[in-house]
CSV table of C-alpha atoms in Angstrom, one decimal:
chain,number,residue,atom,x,y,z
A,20,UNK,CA,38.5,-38.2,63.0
A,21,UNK,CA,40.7,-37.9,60.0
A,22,UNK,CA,38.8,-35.6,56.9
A,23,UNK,CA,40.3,-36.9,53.3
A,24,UNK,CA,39.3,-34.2,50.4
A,25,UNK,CA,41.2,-32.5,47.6
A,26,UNK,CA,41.2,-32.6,44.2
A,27,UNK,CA,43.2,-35.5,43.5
A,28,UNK,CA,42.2,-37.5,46.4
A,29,UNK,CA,38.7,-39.4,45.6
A,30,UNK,CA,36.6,-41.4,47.9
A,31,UNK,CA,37.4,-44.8,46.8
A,32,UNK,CA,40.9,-43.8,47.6
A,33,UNK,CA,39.9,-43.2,51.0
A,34,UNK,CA,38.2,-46.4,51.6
A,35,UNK,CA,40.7,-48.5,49.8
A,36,UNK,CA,44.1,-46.7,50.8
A,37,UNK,CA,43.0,-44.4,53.9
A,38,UNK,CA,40.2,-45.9,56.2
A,39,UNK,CA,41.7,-49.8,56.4
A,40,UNK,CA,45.0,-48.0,58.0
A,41,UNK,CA,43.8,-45.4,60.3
A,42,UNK,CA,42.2,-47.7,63.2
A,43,UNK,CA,41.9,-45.3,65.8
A,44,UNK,CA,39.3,-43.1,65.0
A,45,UNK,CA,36.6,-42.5,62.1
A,46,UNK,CA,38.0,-41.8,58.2
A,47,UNK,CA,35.9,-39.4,56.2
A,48,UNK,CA,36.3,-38.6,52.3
A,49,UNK,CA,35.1,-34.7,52.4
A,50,UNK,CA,34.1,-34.0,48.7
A,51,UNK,CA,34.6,-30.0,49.5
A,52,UNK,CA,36.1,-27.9,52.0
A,53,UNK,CA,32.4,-26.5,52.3
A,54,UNK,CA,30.7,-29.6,53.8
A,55,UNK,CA,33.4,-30.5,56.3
A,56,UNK,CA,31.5,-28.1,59.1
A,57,UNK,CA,28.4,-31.0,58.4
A,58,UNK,CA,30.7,-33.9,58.5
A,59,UNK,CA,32.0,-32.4,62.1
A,60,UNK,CA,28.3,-32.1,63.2
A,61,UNK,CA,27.5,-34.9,62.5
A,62,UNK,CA,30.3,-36.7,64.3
A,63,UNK,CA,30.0,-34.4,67.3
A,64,UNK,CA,26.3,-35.2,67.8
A,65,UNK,CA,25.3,-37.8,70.7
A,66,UNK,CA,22.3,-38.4,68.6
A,67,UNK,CA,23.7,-38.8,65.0
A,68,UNK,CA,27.0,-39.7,65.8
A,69,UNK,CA,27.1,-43.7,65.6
A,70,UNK,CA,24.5,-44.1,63.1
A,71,UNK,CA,26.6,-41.7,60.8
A,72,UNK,CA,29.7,-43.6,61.6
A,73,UNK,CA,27.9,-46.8,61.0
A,74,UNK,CA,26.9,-45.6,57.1
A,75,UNK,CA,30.5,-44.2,56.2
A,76,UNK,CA,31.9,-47.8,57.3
A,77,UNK,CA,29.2,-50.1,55.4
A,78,UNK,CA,29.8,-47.5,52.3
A,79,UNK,CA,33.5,-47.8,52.5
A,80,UNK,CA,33.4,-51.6,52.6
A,81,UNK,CA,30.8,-51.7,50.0
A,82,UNK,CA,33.7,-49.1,47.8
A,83,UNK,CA,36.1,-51.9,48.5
A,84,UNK,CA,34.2,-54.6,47.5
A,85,UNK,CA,33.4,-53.0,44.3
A,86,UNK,CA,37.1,-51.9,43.9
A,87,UNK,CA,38.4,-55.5,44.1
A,88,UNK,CA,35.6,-56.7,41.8
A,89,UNK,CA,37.2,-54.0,38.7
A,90,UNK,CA,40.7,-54.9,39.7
A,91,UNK,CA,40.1,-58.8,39.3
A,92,UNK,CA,38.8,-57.6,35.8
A,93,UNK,CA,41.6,-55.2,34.6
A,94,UNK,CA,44.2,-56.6,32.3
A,95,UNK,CA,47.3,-55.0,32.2
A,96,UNK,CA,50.0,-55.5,29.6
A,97,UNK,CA,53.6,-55.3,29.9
A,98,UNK,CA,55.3,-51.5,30.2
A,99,UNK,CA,57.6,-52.6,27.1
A,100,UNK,CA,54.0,-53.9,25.2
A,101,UNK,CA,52.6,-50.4,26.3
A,102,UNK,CA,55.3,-48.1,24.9
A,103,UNK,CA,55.0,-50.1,21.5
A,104,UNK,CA,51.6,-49.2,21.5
A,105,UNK,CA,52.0,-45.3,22.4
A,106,UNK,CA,50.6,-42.9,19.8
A,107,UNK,CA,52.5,-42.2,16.7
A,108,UNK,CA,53.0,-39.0,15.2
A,109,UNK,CA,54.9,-39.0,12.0
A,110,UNK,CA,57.8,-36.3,12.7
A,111,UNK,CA,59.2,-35.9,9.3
A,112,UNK,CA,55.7,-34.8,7.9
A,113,UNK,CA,55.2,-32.3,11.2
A,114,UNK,CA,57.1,-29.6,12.7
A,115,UNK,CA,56.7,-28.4,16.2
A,116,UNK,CA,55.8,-24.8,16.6
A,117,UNK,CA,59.0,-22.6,18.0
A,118,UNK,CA,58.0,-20.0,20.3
A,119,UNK,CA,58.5,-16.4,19.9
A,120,UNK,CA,59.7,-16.4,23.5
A,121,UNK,CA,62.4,-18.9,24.6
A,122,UNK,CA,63.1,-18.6,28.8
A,123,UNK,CA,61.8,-17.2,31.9
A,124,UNK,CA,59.4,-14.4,32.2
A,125,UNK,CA,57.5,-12.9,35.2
A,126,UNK,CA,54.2,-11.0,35.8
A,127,UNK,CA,53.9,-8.9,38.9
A,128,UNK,CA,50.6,-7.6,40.4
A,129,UNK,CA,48.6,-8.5,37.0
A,130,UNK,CA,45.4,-7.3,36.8
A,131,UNK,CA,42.5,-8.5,39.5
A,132,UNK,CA,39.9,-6.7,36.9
A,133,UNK,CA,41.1,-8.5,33.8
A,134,UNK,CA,41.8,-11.9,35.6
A,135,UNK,CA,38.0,-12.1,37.0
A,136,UNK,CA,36.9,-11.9,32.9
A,137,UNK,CA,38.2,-15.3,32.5
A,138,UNK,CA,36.6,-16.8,36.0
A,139,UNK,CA,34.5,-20.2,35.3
A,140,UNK,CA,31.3,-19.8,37.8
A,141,UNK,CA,30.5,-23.8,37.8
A,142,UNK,CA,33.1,-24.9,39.8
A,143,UNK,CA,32.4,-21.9,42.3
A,144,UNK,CA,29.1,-23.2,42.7
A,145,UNK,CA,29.8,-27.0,42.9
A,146,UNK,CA,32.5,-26.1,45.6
A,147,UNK,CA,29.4,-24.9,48.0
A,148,UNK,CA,27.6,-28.0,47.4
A,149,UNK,CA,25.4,-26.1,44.7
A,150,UNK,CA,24.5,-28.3,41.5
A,151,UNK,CA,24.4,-26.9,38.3
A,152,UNK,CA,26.1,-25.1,35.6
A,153,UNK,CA,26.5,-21.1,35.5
A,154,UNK,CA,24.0,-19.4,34.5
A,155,UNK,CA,21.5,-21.8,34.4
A,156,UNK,CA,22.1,-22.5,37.8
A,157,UNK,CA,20.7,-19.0,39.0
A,158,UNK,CA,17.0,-19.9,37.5
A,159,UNK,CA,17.3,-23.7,39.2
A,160,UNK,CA,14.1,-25.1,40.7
A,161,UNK,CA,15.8,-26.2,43.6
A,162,UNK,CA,18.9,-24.3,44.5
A,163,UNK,CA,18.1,-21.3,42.1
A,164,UNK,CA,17.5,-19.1,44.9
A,165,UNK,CA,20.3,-19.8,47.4
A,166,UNK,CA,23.0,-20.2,44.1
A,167,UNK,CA,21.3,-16.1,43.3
A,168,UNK,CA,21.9,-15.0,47.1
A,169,UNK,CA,25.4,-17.0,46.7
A,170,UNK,CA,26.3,-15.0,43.4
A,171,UNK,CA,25.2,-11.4,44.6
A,172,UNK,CA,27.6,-12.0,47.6
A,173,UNK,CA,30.4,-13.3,45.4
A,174,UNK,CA,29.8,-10.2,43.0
A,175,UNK,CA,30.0,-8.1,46.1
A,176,UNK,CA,33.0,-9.2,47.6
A,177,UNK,CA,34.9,-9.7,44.3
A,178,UNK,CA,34.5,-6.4,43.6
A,179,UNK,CA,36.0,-5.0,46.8
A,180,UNK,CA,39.2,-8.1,46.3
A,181,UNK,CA,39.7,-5.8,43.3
A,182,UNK,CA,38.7,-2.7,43.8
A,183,UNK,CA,41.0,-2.6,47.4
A,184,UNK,CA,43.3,-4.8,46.6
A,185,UNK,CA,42.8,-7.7,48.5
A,186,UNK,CA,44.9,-10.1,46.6
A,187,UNK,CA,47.6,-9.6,44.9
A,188,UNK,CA,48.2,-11.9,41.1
A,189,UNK,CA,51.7,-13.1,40.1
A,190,UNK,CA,53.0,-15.8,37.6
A,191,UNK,CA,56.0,-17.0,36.2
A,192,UNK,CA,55.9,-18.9,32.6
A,193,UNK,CA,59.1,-20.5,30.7
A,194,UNK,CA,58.9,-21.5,27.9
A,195,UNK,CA,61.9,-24.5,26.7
A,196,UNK,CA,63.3,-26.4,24.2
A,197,UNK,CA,62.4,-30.2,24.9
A,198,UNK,CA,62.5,-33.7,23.4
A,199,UNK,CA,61.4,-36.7,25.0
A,200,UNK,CA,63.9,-39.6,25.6
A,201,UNK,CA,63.6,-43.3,26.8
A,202,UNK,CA,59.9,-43.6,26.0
A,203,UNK,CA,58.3,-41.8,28.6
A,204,UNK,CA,60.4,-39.1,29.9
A,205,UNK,CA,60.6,-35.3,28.4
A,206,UNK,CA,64.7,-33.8,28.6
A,207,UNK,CA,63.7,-29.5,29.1
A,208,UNK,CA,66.9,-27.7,28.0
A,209,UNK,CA,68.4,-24.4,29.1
A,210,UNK,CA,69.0,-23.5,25.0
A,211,UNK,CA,68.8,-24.5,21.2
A,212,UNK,CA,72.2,-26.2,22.0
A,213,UNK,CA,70.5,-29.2,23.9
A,214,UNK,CA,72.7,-29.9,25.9
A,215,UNK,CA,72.2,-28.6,29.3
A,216,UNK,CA,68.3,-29.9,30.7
A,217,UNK,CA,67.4,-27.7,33.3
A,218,UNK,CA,65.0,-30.8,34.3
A,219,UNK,CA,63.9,-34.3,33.3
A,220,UNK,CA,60.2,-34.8,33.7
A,221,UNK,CA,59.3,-38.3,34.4
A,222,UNK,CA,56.0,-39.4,33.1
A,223,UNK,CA,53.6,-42.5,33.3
A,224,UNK,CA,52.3,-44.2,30.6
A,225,UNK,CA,48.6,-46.0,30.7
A,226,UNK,CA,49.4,-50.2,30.9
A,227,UNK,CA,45.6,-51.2,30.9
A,228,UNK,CA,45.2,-53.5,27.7
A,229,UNK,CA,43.6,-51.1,24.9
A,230,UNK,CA,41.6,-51.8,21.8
A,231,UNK,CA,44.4,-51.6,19.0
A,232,UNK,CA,42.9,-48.7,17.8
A,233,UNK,CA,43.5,-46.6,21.0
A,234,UNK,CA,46.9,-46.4,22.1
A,235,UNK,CA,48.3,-46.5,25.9
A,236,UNK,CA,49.2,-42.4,26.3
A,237,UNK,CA,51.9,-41.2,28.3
A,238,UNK,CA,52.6,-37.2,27.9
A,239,UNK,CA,55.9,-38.1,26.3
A,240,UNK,CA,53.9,-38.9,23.5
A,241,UNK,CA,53.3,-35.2,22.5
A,242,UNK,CA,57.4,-34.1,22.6
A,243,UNK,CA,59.5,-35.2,19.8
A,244,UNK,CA,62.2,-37.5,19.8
A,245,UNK,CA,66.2,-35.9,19.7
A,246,UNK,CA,66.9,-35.2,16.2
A,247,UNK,CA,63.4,-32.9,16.3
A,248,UNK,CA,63.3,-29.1,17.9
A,249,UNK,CA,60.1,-29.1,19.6
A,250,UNK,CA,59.5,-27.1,22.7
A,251,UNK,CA,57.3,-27.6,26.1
A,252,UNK,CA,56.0,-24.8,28.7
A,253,UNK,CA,56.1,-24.5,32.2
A,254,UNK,CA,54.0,-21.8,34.6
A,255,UNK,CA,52.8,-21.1,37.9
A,256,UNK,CA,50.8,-18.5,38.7
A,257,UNK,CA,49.2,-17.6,41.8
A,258,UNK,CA,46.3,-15.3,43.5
A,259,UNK,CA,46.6,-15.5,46.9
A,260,UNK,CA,49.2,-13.7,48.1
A,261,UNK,CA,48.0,-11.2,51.0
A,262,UNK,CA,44.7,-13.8,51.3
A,263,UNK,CA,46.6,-15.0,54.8
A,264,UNK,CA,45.7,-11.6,56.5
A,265,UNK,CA,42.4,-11.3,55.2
A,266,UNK,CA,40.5,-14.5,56.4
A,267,UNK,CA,42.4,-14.0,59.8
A,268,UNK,CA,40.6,-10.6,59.9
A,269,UNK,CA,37.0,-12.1,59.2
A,270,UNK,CA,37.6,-15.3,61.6
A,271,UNK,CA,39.0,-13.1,64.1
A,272,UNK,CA,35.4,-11.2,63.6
A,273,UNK,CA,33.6,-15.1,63.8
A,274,UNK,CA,32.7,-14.4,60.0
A,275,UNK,CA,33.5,-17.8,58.8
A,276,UNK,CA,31.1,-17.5,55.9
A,277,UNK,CA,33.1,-14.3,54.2
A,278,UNK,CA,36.5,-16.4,54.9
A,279,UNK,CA,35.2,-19.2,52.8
A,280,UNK,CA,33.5,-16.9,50.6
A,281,UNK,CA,37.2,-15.0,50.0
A,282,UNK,CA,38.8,-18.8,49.7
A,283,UNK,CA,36.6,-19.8,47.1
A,284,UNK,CA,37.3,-16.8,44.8
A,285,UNK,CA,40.6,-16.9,45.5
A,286,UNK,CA,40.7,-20.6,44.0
A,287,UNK,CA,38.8,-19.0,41.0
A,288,UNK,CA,40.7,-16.3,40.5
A,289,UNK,CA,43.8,-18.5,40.2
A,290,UNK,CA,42.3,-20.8,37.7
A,291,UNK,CA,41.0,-17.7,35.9
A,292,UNK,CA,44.6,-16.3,35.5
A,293,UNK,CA,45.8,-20.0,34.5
A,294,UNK,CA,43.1,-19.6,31.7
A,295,UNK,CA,44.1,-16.3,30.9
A,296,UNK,CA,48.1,-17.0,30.6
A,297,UNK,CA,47.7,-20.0,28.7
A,298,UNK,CA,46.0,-18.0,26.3
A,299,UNK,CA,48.1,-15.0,25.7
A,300,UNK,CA,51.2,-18.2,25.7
A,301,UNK,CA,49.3,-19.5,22.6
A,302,UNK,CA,48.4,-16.5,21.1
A,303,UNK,CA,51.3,-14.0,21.9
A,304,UNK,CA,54.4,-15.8,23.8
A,305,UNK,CA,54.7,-19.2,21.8
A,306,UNK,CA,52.3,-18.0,18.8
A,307,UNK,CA,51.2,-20.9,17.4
A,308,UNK,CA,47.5,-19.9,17.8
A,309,UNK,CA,48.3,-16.2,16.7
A,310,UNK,CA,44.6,-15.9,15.1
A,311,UNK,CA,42.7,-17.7,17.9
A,312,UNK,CA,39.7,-16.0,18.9
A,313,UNK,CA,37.6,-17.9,21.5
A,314,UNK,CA,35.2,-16.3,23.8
A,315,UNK,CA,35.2,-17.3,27.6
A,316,UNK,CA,33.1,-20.2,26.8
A,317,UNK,CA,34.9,-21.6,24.4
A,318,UNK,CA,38.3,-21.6,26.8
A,319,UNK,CA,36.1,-23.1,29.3
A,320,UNK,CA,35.1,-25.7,26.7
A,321,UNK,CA,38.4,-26.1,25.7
A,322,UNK,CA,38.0,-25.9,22.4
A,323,UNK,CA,41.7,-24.4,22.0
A,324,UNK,CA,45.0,-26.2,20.6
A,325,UNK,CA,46.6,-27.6,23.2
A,326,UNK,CA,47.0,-28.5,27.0
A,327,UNK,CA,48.6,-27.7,30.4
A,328,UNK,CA,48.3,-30.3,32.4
A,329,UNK,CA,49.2,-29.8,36.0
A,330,UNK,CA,51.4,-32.5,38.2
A,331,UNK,CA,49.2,-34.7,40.8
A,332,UNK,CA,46.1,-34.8,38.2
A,333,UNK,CA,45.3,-37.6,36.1
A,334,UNK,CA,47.7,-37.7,33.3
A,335,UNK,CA,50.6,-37.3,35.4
A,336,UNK,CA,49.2,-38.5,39.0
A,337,UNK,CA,53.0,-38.3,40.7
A,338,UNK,CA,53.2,-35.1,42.8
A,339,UNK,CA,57.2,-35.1,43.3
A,340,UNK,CA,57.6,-33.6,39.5
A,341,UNK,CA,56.3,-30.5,40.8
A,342,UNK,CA,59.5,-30.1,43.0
A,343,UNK,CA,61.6,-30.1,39.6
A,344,UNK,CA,59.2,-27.5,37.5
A,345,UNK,CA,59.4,-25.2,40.6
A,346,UNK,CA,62.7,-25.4,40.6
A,347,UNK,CA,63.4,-24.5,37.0
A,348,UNK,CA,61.2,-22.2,37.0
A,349,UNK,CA,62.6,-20.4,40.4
A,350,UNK,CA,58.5,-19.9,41.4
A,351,UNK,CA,59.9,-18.8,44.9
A,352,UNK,CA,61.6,-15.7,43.6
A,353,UNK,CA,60.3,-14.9,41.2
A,354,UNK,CA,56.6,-15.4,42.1
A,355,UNK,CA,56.1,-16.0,45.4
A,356,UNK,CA,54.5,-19.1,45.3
A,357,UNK,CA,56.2,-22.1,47.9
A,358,UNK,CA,56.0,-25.8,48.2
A,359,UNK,CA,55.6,-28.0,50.9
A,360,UNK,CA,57.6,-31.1,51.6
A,361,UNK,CA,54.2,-32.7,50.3
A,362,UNK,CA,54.0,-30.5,46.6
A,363,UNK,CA,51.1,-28.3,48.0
A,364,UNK,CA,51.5,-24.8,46.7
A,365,UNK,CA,51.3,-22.2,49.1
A,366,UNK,CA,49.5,-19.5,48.9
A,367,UNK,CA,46.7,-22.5,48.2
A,368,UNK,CA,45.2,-20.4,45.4
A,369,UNK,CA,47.2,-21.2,42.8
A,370,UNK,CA,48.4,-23.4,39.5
A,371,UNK,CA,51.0,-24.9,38.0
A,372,UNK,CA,51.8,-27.5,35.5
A,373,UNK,CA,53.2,-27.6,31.6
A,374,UNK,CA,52.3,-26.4,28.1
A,375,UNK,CA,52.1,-28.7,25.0
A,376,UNK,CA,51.4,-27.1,21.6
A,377,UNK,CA,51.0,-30.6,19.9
A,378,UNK,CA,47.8,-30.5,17.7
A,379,UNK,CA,46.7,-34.4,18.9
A,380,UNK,CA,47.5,-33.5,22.7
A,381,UNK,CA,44.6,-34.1,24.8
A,382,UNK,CA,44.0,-35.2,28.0
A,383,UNK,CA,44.0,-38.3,29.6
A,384,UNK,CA,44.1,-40.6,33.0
A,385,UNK,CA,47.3,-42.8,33.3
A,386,UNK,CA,44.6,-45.2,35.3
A,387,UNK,CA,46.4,-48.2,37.0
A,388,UNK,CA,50.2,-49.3,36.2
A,389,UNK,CA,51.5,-52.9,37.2
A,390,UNK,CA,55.0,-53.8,39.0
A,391,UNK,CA,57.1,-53.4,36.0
A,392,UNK,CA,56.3,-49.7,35.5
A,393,UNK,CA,57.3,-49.3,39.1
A,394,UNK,CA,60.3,-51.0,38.7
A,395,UNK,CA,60.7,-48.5,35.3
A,396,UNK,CA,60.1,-45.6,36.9
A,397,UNK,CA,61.7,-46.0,40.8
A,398,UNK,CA,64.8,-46.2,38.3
A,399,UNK,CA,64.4,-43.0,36.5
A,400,UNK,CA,63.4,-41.3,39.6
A,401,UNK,CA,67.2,-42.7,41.2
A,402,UNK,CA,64.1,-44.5,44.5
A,403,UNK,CA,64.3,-47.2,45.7
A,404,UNK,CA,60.9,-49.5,44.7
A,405,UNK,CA,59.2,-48.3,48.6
A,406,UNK,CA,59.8,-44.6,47.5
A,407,UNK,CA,57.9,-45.1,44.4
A,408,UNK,CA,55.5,-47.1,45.8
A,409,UNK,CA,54.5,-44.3,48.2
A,410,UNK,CA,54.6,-42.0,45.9
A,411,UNK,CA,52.7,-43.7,43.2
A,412,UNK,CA,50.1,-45.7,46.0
A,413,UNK,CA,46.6,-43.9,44.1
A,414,UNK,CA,48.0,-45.7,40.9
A,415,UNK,CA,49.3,-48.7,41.8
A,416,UNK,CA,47.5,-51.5,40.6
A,417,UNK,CA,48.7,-54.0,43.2
């Protein structure tokens, strides 16, 4: 059996682009690492097994079926139509924010303790399968008392990740003087000169036909033009570093529970100290939200100025852009975090992606692009049209 899951995988993408091409044995879209030990069951049971099997195929061809139906219905418009159409910002009447801090800095070792202040409980909960949002979830009819028993063991551990140092917390964040060029791509320059780009981010722009008042998005959107000194971010920050040792203590000890328990805080801890360094970037490093003074809940609501949106999720779907970022920002060296041939970080626990400071930026899903887009991008990229093809396969629309 092959088991699908992630966050950017999804499980029509598995029954249009996975099951149809893996004939020799069962395809299953796992929506968290959590339930995979009941999808295993269930296909190692004499007595479950085929009828089990049996539902995951009519569902998948049922996802297809429903998949075809919207993609007979979607109108796309050409790329050149859907650049026209891009949002407008007047640049004469704004001016990009310039950030106290131009270049590279590192953070070693940060603080466990100040990190788990900025931790979102929701998404802890929802990876065990748990529905609900934090704290409400804790006084749920249903789950309310295994989401309590859940939380006191959390608590309990978390406390001994920071109290003994499980884990250790690095990051690295640049800050970079940037302007976009042909339409959809952002130039990230080594200085105020311009004139070296230490990388050229390729982004996607949505082609679905909009209402006139909506425009077609594409991240370039955000970055002024040359002629304009505006700036973008880059970060990556990980917790999991020493993580490796730990879970092969507790599965050593056949304490899978406390090795999925350490996992799953891990994974919060990093997106805590995403949180956290994209506020102290706003606030302290670039400045341009100097007086902000949002609570947790507000910088889980996002109620801030600004976005970071991270390579592989929906407004820029195509993970090969990572490979660039990591290798302006040196994430190796300077913060121990590696990438596969694929673009998945290791340690797992962690994040990366960009900083915009435009007031309008928001985000977005690139949704389905057509042939010409392709075409646009395998050319920017220096691919041929297979390479992008592959690369691009969750978004094509063909």
């Amino acid at each position: 059996p092959l088991l699908i899951g992630g966050a950017t995988t999804s499980r029509v993408h598995t029954a249009v682009k996975i099951e149809p091409n893996y004939p020799s044995g069962q395809t299953v879209y796992v929506v968290d690492a959590s339930r995979a030990v009941g999808v295993c069951s269930n296909l190692l049971s004499d007595t479950l097994r085929d009828e089990y099997v049996s539902g995951i195929k009519a569902e998948y061809a049922d996802a297809r079926e429903q998949h075809e139906a919207r993609q007979s219905k979607a109108v796309y418009v050409p790329l050149k139509q859907a650049r026209a159409h891009g949002l407008k910002t007047d640049w004469n009447a704004y001016t990009p924010p310039k950030p106290n801090l131009l270049g590279i800095k590192e953070l070693h070792d940060y603080s466990l303790s100040e990190i788990a202040r900025f931790i979102d409980w929701s998404p802890f909960f929802q990876a065990w399968e748990l529905a609900g949002r934090y704290p409400k979830i804790l006084q749920d009819e249903v789950v309310g008392e295994e989401a309590t028993k859940l939380f006191a063991d959390a608590q309990t551990m978390l406390k001994q990740i920071i109290a003994e140092k499980w884990l250790t917390a690095n990051a690295v964040f640049g800050l970079f003087p940037a302007n976009t060029v042909d339409s959809d791509d952002i130039e990230i320059y080594r200085d105020e000169t311009r004139s070296t780009p230490l990388m050229t981010w390729h982004n996607l722009r949505q082609q679905n036909k909009k209402p006139d008042n909506i425009p077609n998005f594409c991240l370039a959107d955000y970055i002024a033009p040359r002629g304009v000194a505006d700036y973008l971010g880059g970060f990556a920050v990980t917790t999991g570093i020493g993580i490796d040792a730990r879970v092969a203590e507790f599965e050593k000890n056949n304490d899978d529970y406390s090795a999925i328990l350490l996992k799953s805080l891990a994974d919060r801890l990093a997106e805590a100290f995403a949180e956290l360094l994209h506020a102290r970037v706003r606030r302290e490093f670039w400045g341009y939200a100097a007086d902000e003074g949002l609570n947790n809940d507000d910088l889980i609501a996002e109620k801030y100025r600004g976005i970071r949106p991270a390579p592989g999720y929906p407004a820029c779907p195509e993970h090969s852009e990572k490979g660039s970022l990591f290798a302006m920002l040196d994430a190796p060296n300077r913060a121990g975090i590696t990438i596969t041939d694929s673009y998945a970080m290791l340690p797992t626990a962690a994040v990366s992606g960009f900083y915009f400071s435009h007031p309008q930026a928001k985000y977005f899903a690139t949704g389905k692009i057509d042939r010409d887009q392709v075409a646009s991008y395998a050319e920017r990229k220096g691919w041929d049209i297979e390479t992008a093809e592959r690369w691009l396969a969750p978004v094509l629309s063909y």
